[in-house]
Amino acid sequence: MIDAQNTAASESFHATTVAVDDAAVMIMGPSGSGKSALALQLIGMGARLVADDHTRVNVRDGKAEVLAPKRLQGVIEARGIGLINVPWKPSATLQLVVDMGQVETDRLPPSQRITTVVGLDIALVLRVDAPYFASAVFHLLRHGRAAVTD
């Protein structure tokens, strides 16, 4: 059994990652699926870039820590514009993964989806094709998910 508290697990992902305060979202999906576009929308709301296109994830103190490669810190690709400088931070704690390659079809998904990153369970959200999606992700990171009560 792996002790996630003390393991030196590390994985690299083709993903763009931004953070709201210290809560990070890793945006995954195929090329052209809108990873950087979603990240730019989140940055426009006050998030900070951690990594564009390549994200490293380590286990630190039992949590998933996301980091950027040093050569591209603070730089993101804006399709049709080029590489631009944006507000950034060197690391954050991974709280959420967005899969831009899959579309959410349920209005209220029946249960919270989970994915595994560096051996840890991380909340998963599928892409929502609606203008409020970036705002919903931003507030999910900042304020969390509402508890459902009967």
C-alpha positions as a Markdown table, in Angstrom:
| # | Residue | x | y | z |
|---|---|---|---|---|
| 1 | Met | 0.0 | 0.0 | 0.0 |
| 2 | Ile | 1.3 | 3.5 | -0.9 |
| 3 | Asp | 1.4 | 6.0 | 1.9 |
| 4 | Ala | 0.2 | 9.2 | 0.0 |
| 5 | Gln | 1.4 | 11.3 | 2.9 |
| 6 | Asn | 5.0 | 10.5 | 2.3 |
| 7 | Thr | 5.3 | 9.2 | -1.2 |
| 8 | Ala | 7.5 | 10.9 | -3.8 |
| 9 | Ala | 4.9 | 10.2 | -6.5 |
| 10 | Ser | 5.1 | 12.6 | -9.5 |
| 11 | Glu | 3.3 | 12.7 | -12.8 |
| 12 | Ser | 3.3 | 15.0 | -15.8 |
| 13 | Phe | 0.1 | 15.9 | -17.7 |
| 14 | His | -0.7 | 17.6 | -21.0 |
| 15 | Ala | -2.9 | 20.1 | -19.2 |
| 16 | Thr | -3.3 | 23.8 | -18.4 |
| 17 | Thr | -3.6 | 24.6 | -14.7 |
| 18 | Val | -4.8 | 27.8 | -13.0 |
| 19 | Ala | -5.4 | 28.6 | -9.3 |
| 20 | Val | -7.9 | 30.6 | -7.4 |
| 21 | Asp | -6.1 | 31.5 | -4.2 |
| 22 | Asp | -4.4 | 28.1 | -3.5 |
| 23 | Ala | -7.1 | 25.9 | -5.1 |
| 24 | Ala | -6.0 | 24.7 | -8.5 |
| 25 | Val | -7.9 | 23.3 | -11.5 |
| 26 | Met | -6.1 | 21.2 | -14.0 |
| 27 | Ile | -7.8 | 21.5 | -17.4 |
| 28 | Met | -7.3 | 18.5 | -19.6 |
| 29 | Gly | -8.4 | 17.5 | -23.1 |
| 30 | Pro | -7.3 | 17.0 | -26.6 |
| 31 | Ser | -5.5 | 19.7 | -28.6 |
| 32 | Gly | -7.9 | 22.4 | -29.6 |
| 33 | Ser | -10.5 | 21.5 | -27.0 |
| 34 | Gly | -10.4 | 24.9 | -25.3 |
| 35 | Lys | -8.0 | 24.3 | -22.4 |
| 36 | Ser | -6.2 | 27.6 | -22.7 |
| 37 | Ala | -9.4 | 29.5 | -23.6 |
| 38 | Leu | -11.0 | 28.3 | -20.3 |
| 39 | Ala | -7.8 | 29.2 | -18.4 |
| 40 | Leu | -7.7 | 32.7 | -20.0 |
| 41 | Gln | -11.4 | 33.2 | -18.9 |
| 42 | Leu | -10.5 | 32.1 | -15.4 |
| 43 | Ile | -7.5 | 34.4 | -15.3 |
| 44 | Gly | -9.7 | 37.3 | -16.4 |
| 45 | Met | -11.8 | 36.6 | -13.3 |
| 46 | Gly | -8.7 | 36.8 | -11.0 |
| 47 | Ala | -7.2 | 33.3 | -11.2 |
| 48 | Arg | -3.5 | 32.9 | -11.7 |
| 49 | Leu | -1.8 | 30.6 | -14.2 |
| 50 | Val | 0.3 | 27.8 | -12.8 |
| 51 | Ala | 1.1 | 26.0 | -16.0 |
| 52 | Asp | 0.1 | 26.1 | -19.7 |
| 53 | Asp | 0.1 | 22.9 | -21.7 |
| 54 | His | 2.4 | 20.9 | -19.4 |
| 55 | Thr | 1.7 | 20.4 | -15.7 |
| 56 | Arg | 3.7 | 18.5 | -13.2 |
| 57 | Val | 1.9 | 17.0 | -10.1 |
| 58 | Asn | 3.7 | 15.9 | -7.0 |
| 59 | Val | 2.4 | 14.6 | -3.7 |
| 60 | Arg | 3.3 | 17.0 | -0.9 |
| 61 | Asp | 2.0 | 16.5 | 2.7 |
| 62 | Gly | -0.7 | 14.1 | 1.4 |
| 63 | Lys | -2.0 | 16.6 | -1.2 |
| 64 | Ala | -1.6 | 16.9 | -4.9 |
| 65 | Glu | 0.7 | 19.9 | -5.6 |
| 66 | Val | 0.7 | 21.3 | -9.2 |
| 67 | Leu | 3.8 | 23.0 | -10.6 |
| 68 | Ala | 4.9 | 24.7 | -13.9 |
| 69 | Pro | 8.0 | 24.0 | -15.9 |
| 70 | Lys | 10.4 | 26.8 | -15.1 |
| 71 | Arg | 10.9 | 27.8 | -18.7 |
| 72 | Leu | 7.3 | 28.8 | -19.3 |
| 73 | Gln | 6.2 | 30.3 | -15.9 |
| 74 | Gly | 3.7 | 33.1 | -16.4 |
| 75 | Val | 3.3 | 32.5 | -20.2 |
| 76 | Ile | 0.1 | 31.1 | -21.9 |
| 77 | Glu | -0.8 | 30.6 | -25.5 |
| 78 | Ala | -3.8 | 32.5 | -26.8 |
| 79 | Arg | -4.8 | 30.9 | -30.1 |
| 80 | Gly | -4.6 | 33.4 | -32.9 |
| 81 | Ile | -2.7 | 35.9 | -30.7 |
| 82 | Gly | 0.4 | 34.1 | -29.6 |
| 83 | Leu | 2.3 | 33.7 | -26.3 |
| 84 | Ile | 1.3 | 36.3 | -23.7 |
| 85 | Asn | 2.3 | 37.1 | -20.1 |
| 86 | Val | -0.3 | 36.6 | -17.4 |
| 87 | Pro | -0.5 | 36.7 | -13.6 |
| 88 | Trp | 1.0 | 33.5 | -12.3 |
| 89 | Lys | 2.0 | 31.5 | -9.3 |
| 90 | Pro | 4.7 | 28.7 | -9.1 |
| 91 | Ser | 2.5 | 26.1 | -7.4 |
| 92 | Ala | -0.9 | 25.4 | -5.8 |
| 93 | Thr | -3.0 | 22.5 | -4.4 |
| 94 | Leu | -5.0 | 20.5 | -7.0 |
| 95 | Gln | -8.7 | 20.6 | -6.1 |
| 96 | Leu | -10.4 | 19.9 | -9.4 |
| 97 | Val | -9.9 | 18.4 | -12.8 |
| 98 | Val | -11.9 | 19.6 | -15.8 |
| 99 | Asp | -12.1 | 17.2 | -18.8 |
| 100 | Met | -12.7 | 19.3 | -21.9 |
| 101 | Gly | -12.8 | 16.2 | -24.0 |
| 102 | Gln | -16.1 | 15.0 | -22.5 |
| 103 | Val | -19.4 | 17.0 | -22.4 |
| 104 | Glu | -21.7 | 17.0 | -19.3 |
| 105 | Thr | -25.2 | 16.0 | -20.4 |
| 106 | Asp | -26.9 | 16.0 | -17.0 |
| 107 | Arg | -28.4 | 19.3 | -15.7 |
| 108 | Leu | -27.6 | 18.2 | -12.1 |
| 109 | Pro | -25.1 | 15.3 | -12.3 |
| 110 | Pro | -26.3 | 12.6 | -9.9 |
| 111 | Ser | -23.1 | 12.4 | -7.9 |
| 112 | Gln | -19.8 | 14.1 | -7.7 |
| 113 | Arg | -17.3 | 12.6 | -10.2 |
| 114 | Ile | -13.8 | 11.7 | -9.0 |
| 115 | Thr | -10.6 | 11.0 | -10.9 |
| 116 | Thr | -7.2 | 9.8 | -9.6 |
| 117 | Val | -4.1 | 11.9 | -9.9 |
| 118 | Val | -0.8 | 10.8 | -8.3 |
| 119 | Gly | -2.8 | 8.2 | -6.3 |
| 120 | Leu | -5.2 | 10.8 | -4.8 |
| 121 | Asp | -8.9 | 11.2 | -5.4 |
| 122 | Ile | -9.6 | 14.6 | -7.1 |
| 123 | Ala | -13.0 | 16.0 | -8.0 |
| 124 | Leu | -13.8 | 15.9 | -11.8 |
| 125 | Val | -16.0 | 18.1 | -13.9 |
| 126 | Leu | -16.8 | 17.5 | -17.5 |
| 127 | Arg | -17.1 | 20.4 | -20.0 |
| 128 | Val | -20.3 | 22.3 | -20.0 |
| 129 | Asp | -21.1 | 24.1 | -23.3 |
| 130 | Ala | -22.6 | 27.2 | -21.7 |
| 131 | Pro | -21.4 | 30.8 | -21.3 |
| 132 | Tyr | -21.4 | 30.5 | -17.5 |
| 133 | Phe | -19.0 | 27.5 | -17.4 |
| 134 | Ala | -15.8 | 29.5 | -16.5 |
| 135 | Ser | -17.6 | 31.4 | -13.8 |
| 136 | Ala | -19.0 | 28.2 | -12.3 |
| 137 | Val | -15.5 | 26.7 | -12.2 |
| 138 | Phe | -14.1 | 29.9 | -10.7 |
| 139 | His | -16.7 | 29.8 | -7.9 |
| 140 | Leu | -16.5 | 26.1 | -7.4 |
| 141 | Leu | -12.8 | 26.6 | -6.7 |
| 142 | Arg | -13.3 | 29.6 | -4.4 |
| 143 | His | -16.4 | 28.6 | -2.5 |
| 144 | Gly | -16.8 | 24.8 | -3.0 |
| 145 | Arg | -19.8 | 22.7 | -3.9 |
| 146 | Ala | -23.2 | 23.2 | -2.1 |
| 147 | Ala | -24.3 | 20.3 | 0.1 |
| 148 | Val | -27.5 | 18.7 | -1.0 |
| 149 | Thr | -30.1 | 18.4 | 1.7 |
| 150 | Asp | -33.5 | 16.8 | 1.6 |
